[in-house]
PDB file of C-alpha atoms in Angstrom:
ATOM      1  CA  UNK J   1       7.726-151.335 -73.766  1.00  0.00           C
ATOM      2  CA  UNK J   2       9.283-147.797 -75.225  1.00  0.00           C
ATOM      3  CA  UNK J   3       6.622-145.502 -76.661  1.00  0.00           C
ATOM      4  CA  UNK J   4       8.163-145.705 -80.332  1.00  0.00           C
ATOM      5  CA  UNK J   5       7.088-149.306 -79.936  1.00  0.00           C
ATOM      6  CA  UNK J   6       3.514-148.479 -78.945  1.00  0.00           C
ATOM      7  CA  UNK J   7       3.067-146.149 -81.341  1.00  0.00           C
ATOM      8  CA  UNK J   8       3.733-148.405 -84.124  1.00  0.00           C
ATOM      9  CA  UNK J   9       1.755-150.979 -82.878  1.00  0.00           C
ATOM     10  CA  UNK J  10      -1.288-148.118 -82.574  1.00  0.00           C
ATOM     11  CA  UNK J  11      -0.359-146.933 -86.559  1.00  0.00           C
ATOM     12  CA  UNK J  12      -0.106-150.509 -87.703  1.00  0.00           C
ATOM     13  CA  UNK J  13      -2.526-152.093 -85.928  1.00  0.00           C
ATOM     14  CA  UNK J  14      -5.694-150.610 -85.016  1.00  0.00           C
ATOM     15  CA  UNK J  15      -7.153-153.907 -83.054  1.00  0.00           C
ATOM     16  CA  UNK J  16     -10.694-153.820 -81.919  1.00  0.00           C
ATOM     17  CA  UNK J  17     -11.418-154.901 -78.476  1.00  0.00           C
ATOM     18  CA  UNK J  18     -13.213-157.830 -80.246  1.00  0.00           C
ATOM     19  CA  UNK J  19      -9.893-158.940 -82.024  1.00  0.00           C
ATOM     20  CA  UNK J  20      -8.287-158.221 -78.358  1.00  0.00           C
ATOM     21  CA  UNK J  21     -10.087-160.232 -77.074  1.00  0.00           C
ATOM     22  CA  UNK J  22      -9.894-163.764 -79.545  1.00  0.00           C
ATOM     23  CA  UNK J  23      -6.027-163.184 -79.637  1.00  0.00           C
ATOM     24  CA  UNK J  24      -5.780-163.759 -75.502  1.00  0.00           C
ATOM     25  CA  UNK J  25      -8.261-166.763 -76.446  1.00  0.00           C
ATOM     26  CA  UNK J  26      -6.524-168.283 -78.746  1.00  0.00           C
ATOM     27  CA  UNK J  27      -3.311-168.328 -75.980  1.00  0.00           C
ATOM     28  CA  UNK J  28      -5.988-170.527 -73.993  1.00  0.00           C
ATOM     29  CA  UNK J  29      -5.911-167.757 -70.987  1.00  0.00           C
ATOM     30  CA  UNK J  30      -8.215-165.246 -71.915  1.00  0.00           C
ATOM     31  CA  UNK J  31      -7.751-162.127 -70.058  1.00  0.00           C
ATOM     32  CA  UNK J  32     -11.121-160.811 -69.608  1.00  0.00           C
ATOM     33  CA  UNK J  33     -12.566-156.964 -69.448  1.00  0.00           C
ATOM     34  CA  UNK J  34     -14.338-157.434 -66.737  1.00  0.00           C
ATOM     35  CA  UNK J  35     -13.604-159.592 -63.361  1.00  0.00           C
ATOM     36  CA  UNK J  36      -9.731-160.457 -63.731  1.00  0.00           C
ATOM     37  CA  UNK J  37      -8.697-163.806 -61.357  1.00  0.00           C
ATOM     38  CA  UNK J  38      -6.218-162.840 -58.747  1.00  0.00           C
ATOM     39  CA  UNK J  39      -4.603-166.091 -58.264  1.00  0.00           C
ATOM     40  CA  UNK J  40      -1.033-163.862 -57.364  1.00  0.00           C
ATOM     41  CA  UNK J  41      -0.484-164.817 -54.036  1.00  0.00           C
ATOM     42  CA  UNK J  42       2.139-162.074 -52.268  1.00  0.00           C
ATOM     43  CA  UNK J  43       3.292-160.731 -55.368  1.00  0.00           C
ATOM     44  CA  UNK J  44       5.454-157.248 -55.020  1.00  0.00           C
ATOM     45  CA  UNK J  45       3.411-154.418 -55.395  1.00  0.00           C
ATOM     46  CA  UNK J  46       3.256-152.322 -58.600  1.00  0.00           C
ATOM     47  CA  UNK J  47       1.497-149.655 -56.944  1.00  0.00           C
ATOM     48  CA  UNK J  48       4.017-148.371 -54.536  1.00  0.00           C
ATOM     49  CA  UNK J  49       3.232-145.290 -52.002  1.00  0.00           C
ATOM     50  CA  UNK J  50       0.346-143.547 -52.185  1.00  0.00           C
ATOM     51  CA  UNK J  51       1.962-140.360 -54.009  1.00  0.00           C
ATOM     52  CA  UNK J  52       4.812-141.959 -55.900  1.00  0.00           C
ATOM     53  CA  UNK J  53       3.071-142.008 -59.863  1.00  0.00           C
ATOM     54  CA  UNK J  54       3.300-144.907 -61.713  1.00  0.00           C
ATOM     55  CA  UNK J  55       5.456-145.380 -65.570  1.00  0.00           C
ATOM     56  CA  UNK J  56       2.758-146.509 -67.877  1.00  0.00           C
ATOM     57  CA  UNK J  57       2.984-147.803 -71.802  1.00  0.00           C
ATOM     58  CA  UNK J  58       6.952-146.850 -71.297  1.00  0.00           C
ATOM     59  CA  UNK J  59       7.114-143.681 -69.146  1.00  0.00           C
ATOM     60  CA  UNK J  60       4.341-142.060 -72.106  1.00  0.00           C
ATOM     61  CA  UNK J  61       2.026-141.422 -69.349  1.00  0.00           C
ATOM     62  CA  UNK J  62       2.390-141.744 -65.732  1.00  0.00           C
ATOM     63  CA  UNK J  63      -0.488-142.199 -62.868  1.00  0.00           C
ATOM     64  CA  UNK J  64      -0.749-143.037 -59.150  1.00  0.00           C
ATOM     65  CA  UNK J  65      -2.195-146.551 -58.868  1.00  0.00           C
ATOM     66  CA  UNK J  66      -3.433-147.593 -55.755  1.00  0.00           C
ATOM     67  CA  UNK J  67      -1.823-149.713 -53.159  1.00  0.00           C
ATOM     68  CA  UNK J  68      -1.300-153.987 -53.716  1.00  0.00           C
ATOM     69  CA  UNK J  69      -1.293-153.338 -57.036  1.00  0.00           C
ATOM     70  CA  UNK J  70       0.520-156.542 -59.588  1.00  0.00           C
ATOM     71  CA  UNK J  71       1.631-155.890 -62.939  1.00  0.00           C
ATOM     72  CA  UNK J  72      -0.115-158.233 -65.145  1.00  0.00           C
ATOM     73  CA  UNK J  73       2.470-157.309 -68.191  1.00  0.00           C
ATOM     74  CA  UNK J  74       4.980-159.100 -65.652  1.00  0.00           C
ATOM     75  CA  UNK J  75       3.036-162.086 -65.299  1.00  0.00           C
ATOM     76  CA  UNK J  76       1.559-162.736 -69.030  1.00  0.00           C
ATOM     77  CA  UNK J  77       1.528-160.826 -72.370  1.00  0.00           C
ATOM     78  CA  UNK J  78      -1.236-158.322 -73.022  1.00  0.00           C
ATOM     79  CA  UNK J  79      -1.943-156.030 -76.160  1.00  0.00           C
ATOM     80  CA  UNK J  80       0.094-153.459 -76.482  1.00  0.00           C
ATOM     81  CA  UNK J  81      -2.769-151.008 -75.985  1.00  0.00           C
ATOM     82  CA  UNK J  82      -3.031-151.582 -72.305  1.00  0.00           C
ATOM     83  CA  UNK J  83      -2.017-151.424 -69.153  1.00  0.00           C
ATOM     84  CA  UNK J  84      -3.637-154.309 -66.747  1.00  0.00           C
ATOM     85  CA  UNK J  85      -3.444-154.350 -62.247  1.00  0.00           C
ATOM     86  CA  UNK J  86      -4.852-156.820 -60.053  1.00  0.00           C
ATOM     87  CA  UNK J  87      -5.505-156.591 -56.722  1.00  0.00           C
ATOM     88  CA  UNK J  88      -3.108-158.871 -55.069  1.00  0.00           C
ATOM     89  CA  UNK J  89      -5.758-160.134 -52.431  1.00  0.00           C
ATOM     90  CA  UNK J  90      -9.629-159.740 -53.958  1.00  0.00           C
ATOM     91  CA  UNK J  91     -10.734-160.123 -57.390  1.00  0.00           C
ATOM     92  CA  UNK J  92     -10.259-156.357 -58.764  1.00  0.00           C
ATOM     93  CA  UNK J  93      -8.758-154.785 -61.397  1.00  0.00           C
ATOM     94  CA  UNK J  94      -7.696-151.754 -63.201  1.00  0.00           C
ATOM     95  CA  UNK J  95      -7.490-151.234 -67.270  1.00  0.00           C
ATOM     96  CA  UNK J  96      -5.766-148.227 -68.560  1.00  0.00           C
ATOM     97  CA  UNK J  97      -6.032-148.827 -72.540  1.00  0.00           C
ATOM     98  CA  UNK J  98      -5.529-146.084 -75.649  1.00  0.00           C
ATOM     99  CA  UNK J  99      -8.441-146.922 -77.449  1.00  0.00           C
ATOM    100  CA  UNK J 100     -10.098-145.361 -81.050  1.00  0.00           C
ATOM    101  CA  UNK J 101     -11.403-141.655 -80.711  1.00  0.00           C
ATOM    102  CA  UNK J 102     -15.200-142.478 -82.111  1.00  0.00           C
ATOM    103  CA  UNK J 103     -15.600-138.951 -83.546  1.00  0.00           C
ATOM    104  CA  UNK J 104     -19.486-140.019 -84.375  1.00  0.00           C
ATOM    105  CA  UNK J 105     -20.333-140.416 -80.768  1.00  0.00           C
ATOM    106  CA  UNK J 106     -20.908-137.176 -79.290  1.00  0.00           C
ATOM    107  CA  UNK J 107     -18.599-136.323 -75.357  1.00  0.00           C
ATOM    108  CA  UNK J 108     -21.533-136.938 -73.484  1.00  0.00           C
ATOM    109  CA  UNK J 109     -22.326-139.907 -74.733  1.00  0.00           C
ATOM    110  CA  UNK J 110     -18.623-141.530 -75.199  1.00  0.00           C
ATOM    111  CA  UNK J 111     -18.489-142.949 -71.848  1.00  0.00           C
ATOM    112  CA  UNK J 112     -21.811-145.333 -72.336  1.00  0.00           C
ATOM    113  CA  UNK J 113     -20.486-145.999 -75.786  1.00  0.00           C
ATOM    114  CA  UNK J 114     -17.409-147.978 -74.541  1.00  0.00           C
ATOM    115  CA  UNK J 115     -19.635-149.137 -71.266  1.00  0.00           C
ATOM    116  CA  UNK J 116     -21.758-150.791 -74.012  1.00  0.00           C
ATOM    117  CA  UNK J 117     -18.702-152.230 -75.697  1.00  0.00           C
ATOM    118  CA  UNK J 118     -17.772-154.005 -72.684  1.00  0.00           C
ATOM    119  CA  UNK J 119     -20.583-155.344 -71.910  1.00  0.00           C
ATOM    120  CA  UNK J 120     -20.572-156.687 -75.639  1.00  0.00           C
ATOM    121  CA  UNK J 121     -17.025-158.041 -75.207  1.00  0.00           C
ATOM    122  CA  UNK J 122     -18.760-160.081 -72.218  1.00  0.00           C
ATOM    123  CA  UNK J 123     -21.632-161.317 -73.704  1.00  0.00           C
ATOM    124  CA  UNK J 124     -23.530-159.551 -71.171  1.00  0.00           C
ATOM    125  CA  UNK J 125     -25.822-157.186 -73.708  1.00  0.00           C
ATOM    126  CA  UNK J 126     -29.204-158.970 -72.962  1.00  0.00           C
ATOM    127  CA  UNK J 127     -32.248-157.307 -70.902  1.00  0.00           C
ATOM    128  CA  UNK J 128     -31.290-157.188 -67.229  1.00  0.00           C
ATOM    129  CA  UNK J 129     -27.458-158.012 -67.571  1.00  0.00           C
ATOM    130  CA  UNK J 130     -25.917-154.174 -67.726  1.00  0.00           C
ATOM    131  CA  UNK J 131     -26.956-151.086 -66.427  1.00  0.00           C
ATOM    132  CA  UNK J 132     -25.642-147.242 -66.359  1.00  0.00           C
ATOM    133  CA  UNK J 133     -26.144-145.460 -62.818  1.00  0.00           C
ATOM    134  CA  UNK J 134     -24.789-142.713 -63.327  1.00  0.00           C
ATOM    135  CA  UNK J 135     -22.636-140.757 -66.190  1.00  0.00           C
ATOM    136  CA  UNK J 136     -20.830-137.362 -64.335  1.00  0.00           C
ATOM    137  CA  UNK J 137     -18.704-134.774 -66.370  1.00  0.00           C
ATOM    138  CA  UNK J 138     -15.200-134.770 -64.536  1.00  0.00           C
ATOM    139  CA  UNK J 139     -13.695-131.047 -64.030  1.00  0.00           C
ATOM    140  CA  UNK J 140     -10.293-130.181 -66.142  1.00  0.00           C
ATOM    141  CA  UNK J 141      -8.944-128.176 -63.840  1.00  0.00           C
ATOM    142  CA  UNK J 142      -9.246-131.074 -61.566  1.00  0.00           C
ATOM    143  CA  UNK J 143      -7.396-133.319 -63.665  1.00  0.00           C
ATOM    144  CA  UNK J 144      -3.173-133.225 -64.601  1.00  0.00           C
ATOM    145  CA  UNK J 145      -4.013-134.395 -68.069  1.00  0.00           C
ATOM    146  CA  UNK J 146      -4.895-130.966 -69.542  1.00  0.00           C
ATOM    147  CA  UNK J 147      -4.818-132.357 -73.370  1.00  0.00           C
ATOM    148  CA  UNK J 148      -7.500-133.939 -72.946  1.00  0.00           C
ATOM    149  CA  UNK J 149     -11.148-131.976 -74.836  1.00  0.00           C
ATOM    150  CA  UNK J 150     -13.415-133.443 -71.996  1.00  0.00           C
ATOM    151  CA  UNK J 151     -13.493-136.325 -69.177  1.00  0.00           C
ATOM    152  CA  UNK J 152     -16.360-138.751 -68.048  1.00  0.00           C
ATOM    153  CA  UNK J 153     -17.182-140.721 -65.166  1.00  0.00           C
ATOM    154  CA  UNK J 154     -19.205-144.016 -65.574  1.00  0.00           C
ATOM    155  CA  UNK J 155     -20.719-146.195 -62.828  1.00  0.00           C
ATOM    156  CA  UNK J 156     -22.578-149.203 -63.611  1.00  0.00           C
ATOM    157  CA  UNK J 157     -23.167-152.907 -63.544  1.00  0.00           C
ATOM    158  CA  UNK J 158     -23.009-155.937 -65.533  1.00  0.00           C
ATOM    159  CA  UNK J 159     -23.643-159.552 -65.135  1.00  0.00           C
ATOM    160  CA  UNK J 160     -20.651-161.681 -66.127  1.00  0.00           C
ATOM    161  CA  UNK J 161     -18.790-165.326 -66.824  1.00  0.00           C
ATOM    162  CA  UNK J 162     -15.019-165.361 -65.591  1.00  0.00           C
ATOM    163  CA  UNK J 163     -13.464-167.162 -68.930  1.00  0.00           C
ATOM    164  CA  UNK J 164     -16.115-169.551 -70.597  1.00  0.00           C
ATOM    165  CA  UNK J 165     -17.376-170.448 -67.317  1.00  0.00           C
ATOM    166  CA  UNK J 166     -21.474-170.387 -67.028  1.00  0.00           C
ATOM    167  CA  UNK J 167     -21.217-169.049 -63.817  1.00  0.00           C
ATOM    168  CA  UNK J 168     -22.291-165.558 -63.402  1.00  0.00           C
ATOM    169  CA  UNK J 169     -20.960-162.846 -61.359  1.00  0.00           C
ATOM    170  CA  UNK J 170     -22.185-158.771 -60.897  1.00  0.00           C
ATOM    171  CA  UNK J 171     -19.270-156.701 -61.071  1.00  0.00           C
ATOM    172  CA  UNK J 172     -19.287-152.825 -60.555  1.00  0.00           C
ATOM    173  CA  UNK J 173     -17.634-151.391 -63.398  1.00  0.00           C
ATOM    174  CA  UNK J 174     -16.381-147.589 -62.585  1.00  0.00           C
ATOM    175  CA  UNK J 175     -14.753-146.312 -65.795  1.00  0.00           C
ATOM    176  CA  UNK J 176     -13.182-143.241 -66.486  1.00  0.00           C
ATOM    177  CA  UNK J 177     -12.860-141.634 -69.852  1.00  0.00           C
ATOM    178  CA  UNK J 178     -10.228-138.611 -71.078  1.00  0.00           C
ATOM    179  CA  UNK J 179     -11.127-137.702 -74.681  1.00  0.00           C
ATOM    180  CA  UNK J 180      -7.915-136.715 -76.617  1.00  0.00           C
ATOM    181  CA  UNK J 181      -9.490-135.497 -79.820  1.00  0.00           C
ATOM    182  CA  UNK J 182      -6.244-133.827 -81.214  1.00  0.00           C
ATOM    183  CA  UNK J 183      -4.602-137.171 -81.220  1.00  0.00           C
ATOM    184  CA  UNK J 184      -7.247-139.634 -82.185  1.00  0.00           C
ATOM    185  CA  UNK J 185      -7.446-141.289 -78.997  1.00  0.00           C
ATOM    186  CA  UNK J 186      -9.667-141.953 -76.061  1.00  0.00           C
ATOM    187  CA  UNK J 187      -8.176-143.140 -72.971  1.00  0.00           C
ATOM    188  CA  UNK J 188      -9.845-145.663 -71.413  1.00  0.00           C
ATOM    189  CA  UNK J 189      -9.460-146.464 -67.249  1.00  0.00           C
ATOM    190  CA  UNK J 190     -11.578-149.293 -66.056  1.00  0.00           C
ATOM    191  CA  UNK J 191     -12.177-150.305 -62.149  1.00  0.00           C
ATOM    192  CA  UNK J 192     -14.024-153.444 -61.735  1.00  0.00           C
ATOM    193  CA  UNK J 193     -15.212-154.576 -58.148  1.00  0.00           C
ATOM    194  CA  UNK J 194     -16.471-157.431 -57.809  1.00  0.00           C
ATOM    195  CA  UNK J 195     -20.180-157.315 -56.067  1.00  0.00           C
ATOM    196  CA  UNK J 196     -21.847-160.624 -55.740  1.00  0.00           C
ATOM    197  CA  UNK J 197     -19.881-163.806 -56.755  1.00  0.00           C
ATOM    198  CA  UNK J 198     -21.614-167.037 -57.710  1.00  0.00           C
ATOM    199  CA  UNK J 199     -20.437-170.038 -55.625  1.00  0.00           C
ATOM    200  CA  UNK J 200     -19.846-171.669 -58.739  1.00  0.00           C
ATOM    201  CA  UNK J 201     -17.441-169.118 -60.176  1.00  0.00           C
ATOM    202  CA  UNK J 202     -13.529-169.576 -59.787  1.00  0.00           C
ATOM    203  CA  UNK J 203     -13.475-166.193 -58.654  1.00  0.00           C
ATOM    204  CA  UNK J 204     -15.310-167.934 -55.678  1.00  0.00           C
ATOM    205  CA  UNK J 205     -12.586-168.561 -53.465  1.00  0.00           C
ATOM    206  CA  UNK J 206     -11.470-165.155 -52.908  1.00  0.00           C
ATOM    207  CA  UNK J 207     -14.451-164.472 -51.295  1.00  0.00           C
ATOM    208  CA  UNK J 208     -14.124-163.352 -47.919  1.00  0.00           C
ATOM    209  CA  UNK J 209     -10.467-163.399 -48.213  1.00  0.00           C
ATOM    210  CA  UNK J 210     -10.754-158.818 -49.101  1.00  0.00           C
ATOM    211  CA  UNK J 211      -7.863-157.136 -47.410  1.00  0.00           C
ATOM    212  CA  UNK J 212      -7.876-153.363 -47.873  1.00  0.00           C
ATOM    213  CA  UNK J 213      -9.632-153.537 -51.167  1.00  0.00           C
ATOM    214  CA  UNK J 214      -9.317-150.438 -53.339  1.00  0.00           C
ATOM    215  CA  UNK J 215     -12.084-147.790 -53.199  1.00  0.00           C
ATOM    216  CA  UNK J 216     -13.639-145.412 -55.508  1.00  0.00           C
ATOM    217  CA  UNK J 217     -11.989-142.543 -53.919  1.00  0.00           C
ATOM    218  CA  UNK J 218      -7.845-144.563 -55.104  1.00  0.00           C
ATOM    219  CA  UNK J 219     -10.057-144.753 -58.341  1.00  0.00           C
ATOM    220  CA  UNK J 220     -10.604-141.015 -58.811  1.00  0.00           C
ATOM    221  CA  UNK J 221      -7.344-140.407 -57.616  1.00  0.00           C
ATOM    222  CA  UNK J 222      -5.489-142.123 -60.571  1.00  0.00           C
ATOM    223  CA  UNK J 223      -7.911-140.178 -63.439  1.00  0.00           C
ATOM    224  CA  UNK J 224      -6.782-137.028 -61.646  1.00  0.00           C
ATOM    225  CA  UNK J 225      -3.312-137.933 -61.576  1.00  0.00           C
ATOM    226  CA  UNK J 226      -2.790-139.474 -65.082  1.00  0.00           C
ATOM    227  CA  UNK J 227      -0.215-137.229 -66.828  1.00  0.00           C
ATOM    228  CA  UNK J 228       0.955-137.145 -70.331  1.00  0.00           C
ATOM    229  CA  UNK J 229       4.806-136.726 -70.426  1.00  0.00           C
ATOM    230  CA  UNK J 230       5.575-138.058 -74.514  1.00  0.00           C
ATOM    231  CA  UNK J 231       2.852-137.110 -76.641  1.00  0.00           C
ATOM    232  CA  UNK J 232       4.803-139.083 -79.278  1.00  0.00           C
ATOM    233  CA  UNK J 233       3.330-142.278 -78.238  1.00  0.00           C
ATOM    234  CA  UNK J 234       0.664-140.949 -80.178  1.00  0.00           C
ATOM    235  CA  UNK J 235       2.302-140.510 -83.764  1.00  0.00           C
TER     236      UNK J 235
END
C-alpha cells in the first residue's frame, strides 16, 4: 500500500473505529481490537532481527517489531488505517493505526480517551470490565519520532469476547500514543497480552502452547523506534 494511497483513503474517508469495526463484520471475520486469534501456524516472520526496522503503511513510517511477528495485511484485508501483527505462537497482537487528532481532549488525557474507545469497540464499558493502571508521559528525546507534540504510555485491563463469542477473556492492553498535532493525527500502537483465558473461549487452545512471547520491554522498543520518513502520507 503506497502512502499516496493512504492518504487518500485518510482525506476521503475519515472512518470511525465503530464503522471499522461493522465493515470487518460484515466480511463475517471480524478482526477485533482487542485479543486477535493466532490460528497461523509457522508462518514467516514479519518481524525480522531485533534491529532491522520494519516498512509500515508503505515505507511512510518505519518501526522495529518484535520477533515471530505475521503480517495480518498478508493474510486478510484490514482498513487502510492500520497496521495489524500476531504473535505466531500465543494469542498477542500489535495495532499501529493513524487515528483522528481529538483536539478537545487535552495530552494528558488522550491516552485514556482512546483506552475508553476500545473498550467501547468491545462492549466492555460496564462497571468492573476496564481499568487504567497507570498513564506515564514518554520522554521525546527518547523517542526517533521527533514530530510528534507529546507521547503517552497506557497500561490497563479489560474484560473481553473473541468475535461474538460469550466467553470472556482479561487481556492487558499496553498502548502507546504519539500526538502529531501539526498533521491532525494521533498515532495509535496497541499491545494486547492475553492474561486469563476462559476455557470456553477459542482463544483457549493456545493456552499453554506460549513460546517466547513478546514483553513490554519489545513493546517500548517499537514506540521508541517508530520513525516518520514521508510526512506526505499525511496530506
Amino acid at each position: 500500500m503506497s502512502a499516496a494511497v493512504l492518504l487518500s483513503f485518510l482525506r476521503q474517508n475519515q472512518l470511525t473505529r465503530k464503522q471499522h469495526k461493522q465493515l470487518e463484520e460484515e466480511r463475517e471475520g471480524p478482526l477485533q481490537i482487542v485479543l486477535q486469534h493466532s490460528l497461523f501456524g509457522e508462518m514467516q516472520s514479519a518481524g525480522g532481527s531485533a534491529d532491522q526496522p520494519h516498512p509500515l503503511f508503505g515505507g511512510a513510517l518505519s518501526a522495529v517489531i518484535p520477533h515471530s511477528a505475521t503480517d495480518i495485511s498478508e493474510l486478510r484485508e484490514i482498513p487502510d488505517n492500520q497496521e495489524v501483527f500476531a504473535h505466531a505462537h500465543t494469542d498477542q497482537s500489535l495495532i499501529v493505526e493513524l487515528v483522528e487528532y481529538q483536539t478537545q481532549v487535552a495530552d494528558q488525557d488522550a491516552a485514556r480517551y482512546h483506552f475508553e474507545d476500545i473498550a467501547g469497540s468491545n462492549k466492555a464499558l460496564e462497571p468492573g470490565a476496564f481499568e487504567v493502571t497507570s498513564v506515564v508521559a514518554l520522554p521525546k528525546p527518547q523517542l526517533s519520532l521527533s514530530e510528534c507534540s507529546s507521547a503517552w504510555m497506557l497500561t490497563g485491563t479489560q474484560c473481553v469476547s473473541k468475535f461474538n463469542e460469550d466467553a470472556r477473556n482479561t487481556v492487558t492492553l499496553h498502548l502507546g500514543l504519539l500526538r502529531l498535532q501539526q498533521f491532525s493525527t494521533d498515532v495509535l500502537i496497541t499491545f494486547n497480552d492475553p492474561q486469563s483465558i476462559s476455557p470456553d473461549s477459542s482463544s483457549a487452545s493456545a493456552v499453554g502452547t506460549h513460546k517466547q512471547p513478546w514483553t513490554v520491554q519489545e513493546f517500548q522498543r517499537l514506540l521508541q523506534t517508530l520513525t516518520l520518513h514521508n510526512p506526505g502520507l499525511f496530506g
